[in-house]
CSV table of C-alpha atoms and ligand atoms in Angstrom, one decimal:
chain,number,residue,atom,x,y,z
A,1,MET,CA,-19.6,13.6,-27.6
A,2,SER,CA,-20.6,15.5,-23.9
A,3,ASP,CA,-18.4,17.7,-21.8
A,4,HIS,CA,-18.0,15.2,-19.5
A,5,HIS,CA,-17.2,12.4,-21.6
A,6,GLN,CA,-14.8,14.7,-23.3
A,7,SER,CA,-12.8,15.6,-19.7
A,8,ILE,CA,-12.6,11.4,-19.0
A,9,ARG,CA,-10.6,11.0,-21.7
A,10,ASN,CA,-8.2,13.6,-20.2
A,11,VAL,CA,-5.8,12.4,-17.8
A,12,SER,CA,-2.6,13.9,-16.2
A,13,VAL,CA,0.5,12.1,-14.5
A,14,ILE,CA,2.6,13.8,-12.2
A,15,GLY,CA,5.8,11.5,-11.2
A,16,LEU,CA,7.3,9.1,-13.6
A,17,GLY,CA,9.2,7.0,-11.2
A,18,SER,CA,8.2,3.3,-11.5
A,19,MET,CA,4.6,3.5,-10.8
A,20,GLY,CA,4.3,6.4,-12.1
A,21,SER,CA,5.2,5.8,-15.4
A,22,GLY,CA,3.5,2.4,-15.3
A,23,ILE,CA,0.6,4.1,-14.5
A,24,ALA,CA,0.7,6.4,-17.0
A,25,ARG,CA,1.4,3.3,-19.4
A,26,THR,CA,-1.5,2.0,-18.4
A,27,PHE,CA,-3.7,4.7,-19.4
A,28,LEU,CA,-2.4,5.2,-22.9
A,29,ASP,CA,-3.4,1.6,-23.1
A,30,GLY,CA,-6.6,2.5,-22.0
A,31,GLY,CA,-7.2,4.8,-24.8
A,32,CYS,CA,-6.9,8.0,-22.7
A,33,ARG,CA,-4.9,11.3,-24.1
A,34,VAL,CA,-2.3,11.2,-21.0
A,35,SER,CA,0.0,14.5,-19.4
A,36,VAL,CA,2.8,13.6,-17.9
A,37,TRP,CA,5.2,15.7,-15.7
A,38,ASN,CA,8.6,14.2,-13.9
A,39,ARG,CA,11.2,16.5,-12.4
A,40,SER,CA,13.5,14.7,-14.7
A,41,ARG,CA,13.1,15.4,-18.4
A,42,GLU,CA,14.4,12.2,-19.9
A,43,LYS,CA,11.6,9.8,-17.9
A,44,VAL,CA,8.8,12.4,-19.6
A,45,ASP,CA,10.8,11.7,-23.1
A,46,ALA,CA,10.4,7.6,-22.8
A,47,LEU,CA,6.3,8.4,-22.3
A,48,VAL,CA,6.1,10.5,-25.4
A,49,SER,CA,7.5,8.0,-27.4
A,50,SER,CA,4.9,5.6,-26.3
A,51,GLY,CA,2.2,8.4,-27.3
A,52,ALA,CA,1.9,10.8,-23.7
A,53,ILE,CA,1.8,14.8,-24.3
A,54,ALA,CA,4.6,16.2,-22.5
A,55,CYS,CA,4.6,19.3,-20.0
A,56,ASP,CA,6.8,21.7,-19.0
A,57,GLY,CA,6.6,22.3,-16.0
A,58,PRO,CA,3.8,20.3,-13.0
A,59,GLY,CA,1.5,23.3,-13.7
A,60,ASP,CA,1.3,22.5,-17.1
A,61,ALA,CA,-0.2,18.8,-16.3
A,62,LEU,CA,-2.5,20.9,-14.1
A,63,ASP,CA,-4.0,23.0,-16.3
A,64,ALA,CA,-4.1,19.9,-19.4
A,65,SER,CA,-6.4,17.6,-17.3
A,66,THR,CA,-9.3,18.3,-14.8
A,67,HIS,CA,-8.1,14.7,-13.2
A,68,VAL,CA,-4.8,14.4,-12.4
A,69,VAL,CA,-2.6,11.7,-10.8
A,70,VAL,CA,0.1,12.5,-8.8
A,71,CYS,CA,2.8,9.7,-7.7
A,72,LEU,CA,5.8,10.6,-6.2
A,73,SER,CA,8.7,8.9,-3.8
A,74,ASP,CA,6.7,11.0,-0.6
A,75,TYR,CA,4.3,13.5,-0.3
A,76,SER,CA,7.1,15.8,1.0
A,77,ALA,CA,8.3,15.7,-3.0
A,78,TRP,CA,5.0,17.0,-3.6
A,79,ARG,CA,4.9,19.8,-1.2
A,80,LYS,CA,8.3,21.1,-2.8
A,81,VAL,CA,6.8,20.2,-6.2
A,82,ILE,CA,3.9,22.4,-5.3
A,83,GLU,CA,6.2,25.2,-3.7
A,84,ASP,CA,8.9,25.5,-6.3
A,85,HIS,CA,6.2,25.8,-9.2
A,86,ASP,CA,3.9,28.0,-7.0
A,87,LEU,CA,0.4,25.5,-7.6
A,88,THR,CA,-1.4,26.6,-5.5
A,89,GLY,CA,-3.2,28.8,-7.8
A,90,ARG,CA,-3.8,26.2,-10.4
A,91,LEU,CA,-5.3,23.9,-7.9
A,92,ASN,CA,-8.8,25.7,-8.7
A,93,GLY,CA,-11.6,23.0,-9.7
A,94,THR,CA,-8.8,20.1,-10.5
A,95,CYS,CA,-9.6,16.5,-8.8
A,96,ILE,CA,-6.2,15.1,-8.0
A,97,ILE,CA,-6.0,11.3,-7.5
A,98,GLN,CA,-3.6,10.9,-4.9
A,99,LEU,CA,-1.4,7.4,-5.3
A,100,THR,CA,1.9,8.6,-3.3
A,101,THR,CA,2.8,6.7,-0.3
A,102,GLY,CA,2.7,8.7,2.6
A,103,THR,CA,1.5,9.1,6.5
A,104,ILE,CA,-1.9,10.5,8.4
A,105,ASP,CA,-0.4,13.9,8.7
A,106,ASP,CA,0.4,13.7,5.2
A,107,VAL,CA,-3.1,12.5,3.6
A,108,GLN,CA,-4.8,15.7,5.9
A,109,GLY,CA,-2.9,17.8,5.3
A,110,HIS,CA,-2.5,17.3,1.7
A,111,ALA,CA,-5.8,17.3,1.2
A,112,SER,CA,-6.6,20.8,3.4
A,113,VAL,CA,-4.2,22.3,1.3
A,114,VAL,CA,-6.4,20.9,-1.8
A,115,GLU,CA,-9.6,22.0,-0.9
A,116,ALA,CA,-8.7,25.6,0.5
A,117,HIS,CA,-7.4,26.2,-2.6
A,118,GLY,CA,-10.6,25.0,-4.7
A,119,GLY,CA,-9.4,21.4,-5.6
A,120,ARG,CA,-10.8,17.6,-5.2
A,121,VAL,CA,-8.8,14.8,-3.8
A,122,ALA,CA,-9.5,11.0,-4.7
A,123,GLU,CA,-6.8,9.2,-1.8
A,124,GLY,CA,-5.3,5.8,-2.3
A,125,ALA,CA,-2.7,3.5,-1.9
A,126,VAL,CA,-1.4,1.5,-4.2
A,127,MET,CA,-0.5,-2.4,-3.6
A,128,CYS,CA,0.1,-4.4,-6.5
A,129,TYR,CA,3.3,-3.5,-8.9
A,130,PRO,CA,3.3,-1.0,-11.7
A,131,SER,CA,3.6,-4.1,-14.1
A,132,ASN,CA,0.3,-5.5,-12.3
A,133,LEU,CA,-1.7,-2.3,-13.2
A,134,GLY,CA,-4.4,-3.0,-15.9
A,135,THR,CA,-4.0,-6.7,-14.7
A,136,ASP,CA,-6.2,-9.1,-12.6
A,137,GLU,CA,-3.5,-8.7,-10.3
A,138,SER,CA,-3.9,-4.8,-9.9
A,139,SER,CA,-5.1,-3.8,-6.3
A,140,LEU,CA,-5.7,0.6,-5.6
A,141,LEU,CA,-7.3,1.2,-2.4
A,142,MET,CA,-9.5,4.5,-2.7
A,143,SER,CA,-11.2,6.6,-0.3
A,144,GLY,CA,-13.2,10.1,-0.9
A,145,ALA,CA,-16.4,11.9,-0.9
A,146,PRO,CA,-19.0,10.3,-2.8
A,147,ASP,CA,-19.4,12.6,-5.7
A,148,VAL,CA,-15.3,12.6,-6.3
A,149,LEU,CA,-14.7,8.6,-6.6
A,150,ASP,CA,-17.4,8.3,-8.6
A,151,GLU,CA,-16.2,11.3,-11.5
A,152,CYS,CA,-12.6,9.5,-10.9
A,153,ASP,CA,-14.3,5.6,-11.0
A,154,PRO,CA,-13.5,6.1,-15.3
A,155,PHE,CA,-9.9,6.6,-14.5
A,156,LEU,CA,-9.2,4.2,-11.7
A,157,SER,CA,-11.1,1.6,-13.5
A,158,VAL,CA,-8.5,1.5,-16.1
A,159,LEU,CA,-5.7,0.8,-13.8
A,160,ASP,CA,-8.0,-2.1,-11.2
A,161,SER,CA,-10.7,-2.6,-12.8
A,162,ASN,CA,-11.6,-4.1,-9.3
A,163,TRP,CA,-10.5,-0.8,-7.2
A,164,THR,CA,-11.9,-1.2,-3.5
A,165,SER,CA,-13.6,2.2,-1.9
A,166,LEU,CA,-12.3,2.4,1.4
A,167,GLY,CA,-15.5,5.0,1.7
A,168,GLU,CA,-15.3,8.8,2.4
A,169,ASP,CA,-12.7,8.6,5.4
A,170,ILE,CA,-9.0,9.7,3.9
A,171,ASN,CA,-7.4,8.1,6.7
A,172,ARG,CA,-8.0,4.6,5.1
A,173,PRO,CA,-5.8,3.8,2.2
A,174,ALA,CA,-2.5,5.0,4.2
A,175,ILE,CA,-3.8,2.5,7.2
A,176,LEU,CA,-5.4,0.0,5.7
A,177,SER,CA,-2.1,-0.6,3.1
A,178,ARG,CA,0.4,0.0,6.0
A,179,ALA,CA,-1.8,-3.0,8.2
A,180,LEU,CA,-1.7,-5.3,5.0
A,181,ILE,CA,2.0,-4.4,4.9
A,182,ALA,CA,2.4,-5.0,8.5
A,183,GLY,CA,1.3,-8.5,7.8
A,184,MET,CA,3.3,-9.3,4.3
A,185,VAL,CA,6.8,-8.4,5.6
A,186,THR,CA,6.4,-9.7,9.1
A,187,SER,CA,5.7,-13.0,7.1
A,188,LEU,CA,8.1,-12.5,4.7
A,189,VAL,CA,11.2,-11.6,6.8
A,190,GLY,CA,10.3,-15.2,9.2
A,191,LEU,CA,10.6,-17.0,6.1
A,192,VAL,CA,13.8,-15.4,4.7
A,193,ASN,CA,15.0,-15.9,8.8
A,194,GLY,CA,13.4,-19.5,8.8
A,195,ALA,CA,15.8,-20.5,5.2
A,196,ALA,CA,18.5,-18.7,7.2
A,197,ILE,CA,17.9,-21.0,9.9
A,198,CYS,CA,17.7,-25.0,7.5
A,199,ARG,CA,20.7,-23.3,5.6
A,200,ALA,CA,23.5,-22.8,9.1
A,201,GLY,CA,21.3,-26.1,10.0
A,202,GLY,CA,22.8,-28.6,6.8
A,203,VAL,CA,18.4,-28.6,5.7
A,204,PRO,CA,18.2,-28.4,1.9
A,205,LEU,CA,16.4,-25.3,0.6
A,206,GLU,CA,14.2,-27.5,-1.8
A,207,ILE,CA,13.2,-29.2,1.2
A,208,PHE,CA,12.3,-25.8,3.1
A,209,ARG,CA,10.2,-24.7,0.2
A,210,GLN,CA,8.5,-27.3,-0.4
A,211,LEU,CA,7.3,-27.9,2.8
A,212,ASN,CA,6.1,-24.0,2.8
A,213,ASP,CA,4.3,-24.6,-0.3
A,214,ARG,CA,2.8,-27.3,1.2
A,215,SER,CA,1.6,-25.5,4.0
A,216,ALA,CA,0.4,-22.0,2.4
A,217,ALA,CA,-3.8,-22.7,2.4
A,218,MET,CA,-3.2,-24.1,5.9
A,219,ILE,CA,-1.6,-20.6,6.7
A,220,GLN,CA,-4.4,-18.6,4.5
A,221,ALA,CA,-7.2,-20.5,6.4
A,222,GLU,CA,-5.4,-19.9,9.3
A,223,LYS,CA,-5.0,-16.1,8.5
A,224,SER,CA,-9.0,-15.8,8.0
A,225,ARG,CA,-9.9,-17.6,11.5
A,226,LEU,CA,-7.6,-15.3,13.2
A,227,VAL,CA,-9.1,-11.9,11.6
A,228,GLU,CA,-12.9,-13.5,11.8
A,229,ALA,CA,-11.8,-14.5,15.5
A,230,ILE,CA,-10.5,-10.6,16.2
A,231,ARG,CA,-13.7,-9.0,14.1
A,232,GLU,CA,-16.2,-11.2,16.2
A,233,GLY,CA,-14.5,-10.5,20.0
A,234,LEU,CA,-14.0,-14.6,19.7
A,235,THR,CA,-10.3,-15.1,20.8
A,236,GLU,CA,-10.2,-17.1,24.2
A,237,ASP,CA,-11.3,-20.5,23.0
A,238,THR,CA,-8.6,-22.2,21.1
A,239,GLU,CA,-7.1,-25.5,20.0
A,240,ALA,CA,-3.6,-23.9,20.7
A,241,THR,CA,-2.9,-21.5,23.4
A,242,ILE,CA,-0.6,-18.4,23.3
A,243,THR,CA,1.4,-20.3,25.6
A,244,SER,CA,1.8,-23.4,23.3
A,245,TRP,CA,3.0,-20.8,20.4
A,246,GLY,CA,4.9,-19.2,22.1
A,247,GLY,CA,6.6,-22.8,24.2
A,248,GLY,CA,7.1,-23.6,20.3
A,249,HIS,CA,8.4,-20.2,19.3
A,250,GLN,CA,11.2,-20.5,22.6
A,251,ALA,CA,12.1,-24.1,20.8
A,252,VAL,CA,12.9,-22.2,17.4
A,253,LEU,CA,15.0,-19.6,19.6
A,254,SER,CA,17.0,-22.5,21.2
A,255,VAL,CA,17.5,-24.1,17.4
A,256,ALA,CA,18.6,-20.7,16.5
A,257,SER,CA,21.0,-19.9,19.0
A,258,THR,CA,22.7,-23.2,18.4
A,259,LEU,CA,23.3,-22.9,15.0
A,260,GLU,CA,24.9,-19.5,15.9
A,261,THR,CA,21.8,-17.6,13.1
A,262,ASN,CA,21.2,-13.8,14.3
A,263,LEU,CA,18.3,-13.7,16.5
A,264,VAL,CA,16.9,-10.1,16.1
A,265,LEU,CA,14.0,-11.8,15.1
A,266,GLN,CA,13.2,-14.2,17.5
A,267,ASP,CA,13.7,-11.8,20.7
A,268,ALA,CA,11.4,-9.5,19.0
A,269,VAL,CA,8.7,-11.8,18.3
A,270,GLN,CA,9.8,-13.8,22.1
A,271,GLY,CA,9.0,-10.0,23.4
A,272,VAL,CA,5.3,-10.4,22.1
A,273,PHE,CA,4.5,-13.7,23.4
A,274,GLN,CA,6.0,-12.1,27.6
A,275,GLU,CA,3.5,-9.5,26.6
A,276,GLY,CA,0.9,-11.8,26.1
A,277,GLN,CA,1.3,-13.6,29.6
A,278,ARG,CA,2.1,-10.0,31.3
A,279,MET,CA,-1.5,-9.4,29.8
A,280,GLY,CA,-3.0,-13.1,31.4
A,281,VAL,CA,-4.1,-14.3,27.9
A,282,GLY,CA,-1.7,-17.5,27.7
A,283,GLU,CA,-4.5,-19.6,27.8
A,284,HIS,CA,-6.4,-17.9,25.6
A,285,ASP,CA,-6.6,-18.4,21.3
A,286,LEU,CA,-3.3,-16.6,19.1
A,287,SER,CA,-5.6,-13.6,18.5
A,288,ALA,CA,-5.7,-12.7,21.8
A,289,LEU,CA,-2.2,-11.0,21.0
A,290,VAL,CA,-4.9,-8.1,19.5
A,291,LYS,CA,-4.3,-7.3,23.4
A,292,VAL,CA,-0.9,-7.0,23.6
A,293,PHE,CA,-0.6,-4.7,20.0
A,294,ASP,CA,-4.3,-2.7,21.1
A,295,PRO,CA,-4.5,-2.3,25.0
A,296,ALA,CA,-6.8,-0.1,24.5
A,297,SER,CA,-9.6,-1.9,22.7
A,298,GLY,CA,-9.7,-3.5,26.1
B,1,NAP,N1,7.2,1.0,-7.1
B,1,NAP,C1,6.2,0.0,-6.7
B,1,NAP,O1,6.2,-1.2,-6.6
B,1,NAP,C2,5.3,0.4,-5.8
B,1,NAP,C3,4.3,0.2,-5.4
B,1,NAP,C4,3.3,0.4,-4.5
B,1,NAP,C5,3.8,2.2,-4.0
B,1,NAP,N2,4.4,2.6,-4.5
B,1,NAP,C6,4.6,3.9,-4.3
B,1,NAP,O2,4.2,4.9,-5.4
B,1,NAP,C7,5.0,5.8,-4.6
B,1,NAP,C8,6.1,5.8,-6.7
B,1,NAP,O3,7.0,4.8,-6.1
B,1,NAP,P1,7.7,3.9,-7.4
B,1,NAP,O4,8.5,2.9,-7.2
B,1,NAP,O5,7.4,5.0,-9.0
B,1,NAP,O6,9.5,5.4,-6.7
B,1,NAP,P2,10.8,6.0,-7.6
B,1,NAP,O7,10.8,5.0,-9.1
B,1,NAP,O8,11.6,5.9,-7.1
B,1,NAP,O9,10.1,7.3,-8.1
B,1,NAP,C9,9.7,8.3,-7.6
B,1,NAP,C10,9.4,9.4,-7.9
B,1,NAP,O10,9.5,10.8,-7.1
B,1,NAP,C11,9.6,11.7,-8.1
B,1,NAP,N3,10.8,12.7,-7.0
B,1,NAP,C12,11.3,12.5,-5.7
B,1,NAP,N4,11.8,13.6,-4.9
B,1,NAP,C13,11.2,14.3,-5.8
B,1,NAP,C14,11.4,15.9,-5.5
B,1,NAP,N5,11.4,16.3,-4.8
B,1,NAP,N6,10.8,16.8,-6.8
B,1,NAP,C15,10.0,16.1,-7.6
B,1,NAP,N7,9.8,14.6,-7.6
B,1,NAP,C16,10.7,14.2,-7.0
B,1,NAP,C17,11.4,11.1,-9.2
B,1,NAP,O11,11.3,12.3,-9.6
B,1,NAP,P3,13.3,11.8,-10.6
B,1,NAP,O12,12.5,10.6,-11.6
B,1,NAP,O13,13.0,12.9,-11.5
B,1,NAP,O14,13.9,11.4,-9.7
B,1,NAP,C18,10.4,10.2,-9.5
B,1,NAP,O15,9.6,11.2,-10.2
B,1,NAP,C19,5.6,5.6,-3.7
B,1,NAP,O16,4.3,6.4,-2.8
B,1,NAP,C20,6.1,4.4,-3.3
B,1,NAP,O17,5.6,4.1,-2.3
B,1,NAP,C21,5.0,1.9,-5.3
């Protein structure tokens, strides 16, 4: 076996919380030799009983494999691990596959530390649950230098056979993952708010659920249409203007108010519509609200 093939079978995982343990288990299932380290030892022991190799410190995990996945709660935890265990001198020649959720500052700062000490970074974001890893529902967003992503591919493919490359800009996984979360969070919080309104008004939640399910395909198509309109800069023509959407939402606010449900979400959304009116896009398509959120784009 060539050196390259030998090295691709070894991988280390630093951080064995829900996600890190899921990553380590998926590597084990994929036939990799997996060395693991975690601050609390019991999570290491649980993985060792499934075939992983225990590391006494994070430095041992760096030494054990050329490719090291880091998945901690946040980057400050990783900075603390680096500091407490004096790891900078052990980064030379190591490729860190960083799957911790971080900010743009975190991502930039981390890459400069690793690269200044002779290491390489593949920067990523996980967009699925640990149980989805290694299945068709897995979703990894990755960026890094082409040769680094190339050398990481055998590992990334074990976790997500269809992992998404976002190119060289290492900020992109943080940006795209947060943009996706923004859409998911507001939609899911809105759904919970709608359920609360139904419940307060005595409408059975089973009917609410069925009608939500029935509109799912239409909403999905509308989401695609909105993104395409923004991408093409065609945000004026529409079947339903921002003014009419705002009027519909004003009615939500009124019903919610009569039922005495909390209006915190309605007030925030109403503010977005008012801002659209103030910016003169009231008679445009809903996609024109992009100007409210990103006024610099013109
Ligand atoms: N879980 C998910 O569904 C999911 C989905 C997408 C992305 N993610 C991302 O994956 C990352 C890990 O999430 P998780 O769900 O695995 O979190 P978690 O279960 O809370 O695990 C956190 C990990 O960070 C370690 N840690 C925290 N502070 C530390 C410190 N100061 N020094 C050393 N280790 C420290 C913990 O060690 P101990 O065990 O010793 O406490 C544990 O290994 C996060 O960035 C999260 O946003 C998670």
